[in-house]
Amino acid sequence: MPRYAQLVMGPAGSGKSTYCSTLIQHAEAINRSIQVVNLDPAAEHFNYPVMADIRELIQVDDVMEDDSLRFGPNGGLVFCMEYFASNFDWLEENLGHVEDDYILFDCPGQIELYTHLPVMKQLVEQLQQWEFRVCGVFLVDSQFMVESFKFISGVMAALSAMVSLEIPQVNIMTKMDLLSPKSKKEIEKYLDPDMYSMMEDSSSTLRSKKFRKLTKAICGLIDDYSMVRFLPFDRTDDEGINIVLQHIDFSIQYGEDLEFKEPKEDDEEPGNENYDEYFQDRVDS
Ligand SMILES: Nc1nc2c(ncn2[C@@H]2O[C@H](COP(=O)(O)OP(=O)(O)OP(=O)(O)O)[C@@H](O)[C@H]2O)c(=O)[nH]1
Ligand SMILES: [Mg+2]
């Protein structure tokens, strides 16, 4: 039987730890077993029970205080993650060999871990060897996504994580509860965006003649990958959390081996009923 994992990634402060604790509470409420592993060696606060904590293996503070290493916070973190990558047996010991388990990995926020360092890719390969089906969950703070040029840079970060990890990836816009109704309306166009029409954006940053070709090439690249859908995540909305979880489960085929569901007669799109719920307005309009 396969095992299931979500690699919860995203820039610093994007809401990774909050996402994990929200999902744990949600799982409890719907009677599902989901566990979390903290992979952030610099983590100070998180309010979920952990099945394993990287800080038991190595802590950033210890690395920074070491006189022979003399790292700052970011170098220290990279050192910790490389140490972790050469000690995966620690993780194996903590995870055990439970079939069919479902684990969230709360990762650190340093973006270079997902773009050009090999550590996360090594982790993915190791998990796959342990029969995990891994889904990348890339979180971006919705507060920073309400303008086109910020959105494009957020998408590029998500895209480079996807390309370097080579696993299914679900992108999520967090902190939707903090947006004003006006911003909420504004952000809808970013959930399933049309990159070319975004270039017509009124902001001078995107319309600058000097960079027009580059902007067009970037928008084209994003469009080609057609992976730029974002799911909204509002930690106060159970229905929305459920939809996010269904998307991720779908991408790692969670539940397929568990039970067979008879399609309901009134289902027009069996098994896919929630899939496009958020984008339905756009599809219809
Ligand atoms: N209102 C609201 N606040 C949120 C939400 N998600 C995160 N926050 C807040 O944003 C801050 C950062 O959230 P974290 O969950 O610690 O973010 P993180 O990505 O784990 O941060 P690092 O581990 O430091 O990279 C905290 O103060 C959270 O309370 C959300 O959905 N809604
Ligand atoms: Mg965190």
PDB file of C-alpha atoms in Angstrom, residues 22 177 233-239 241:
ATOM      1  CA  THR A  22      -5.450  24.097  10.113  1.00  0.00           C
ATOM      2  CA  ASP A 177      -9.638  35.924   5.262  1.00  0.00           C
ATOM      3  CA  PHE A 233      -7.210  29.116   1.308  1.00  0.00           C
ATOM      4  CA  ASP A 234      -9.189  30.695   4.087  1.00  0.00           C
ATOM      5  CA  ARG A 235      -8.480  28.939   7.358  1.00  0.00           C
ATOM      6  CA  THR A 236     -11.915  29.902   8.655  1.00  0.00           C
ATOM      7  CA  ASP A 237     -13.790  28.260   5.782  1.00  0.00           C
ATOM      8  CA  ASP A 238     -14.245  24.502   6.200  1.00  0.00           C
ATOM      9  CA  GLU A 239     -15.750  24.019   2.772  1.00  0.00           C
ATOM     10  CA  ILE A 241     -10.289  23.661   3.152  1.00  0.00           C
TER      11      ILE A 241
END
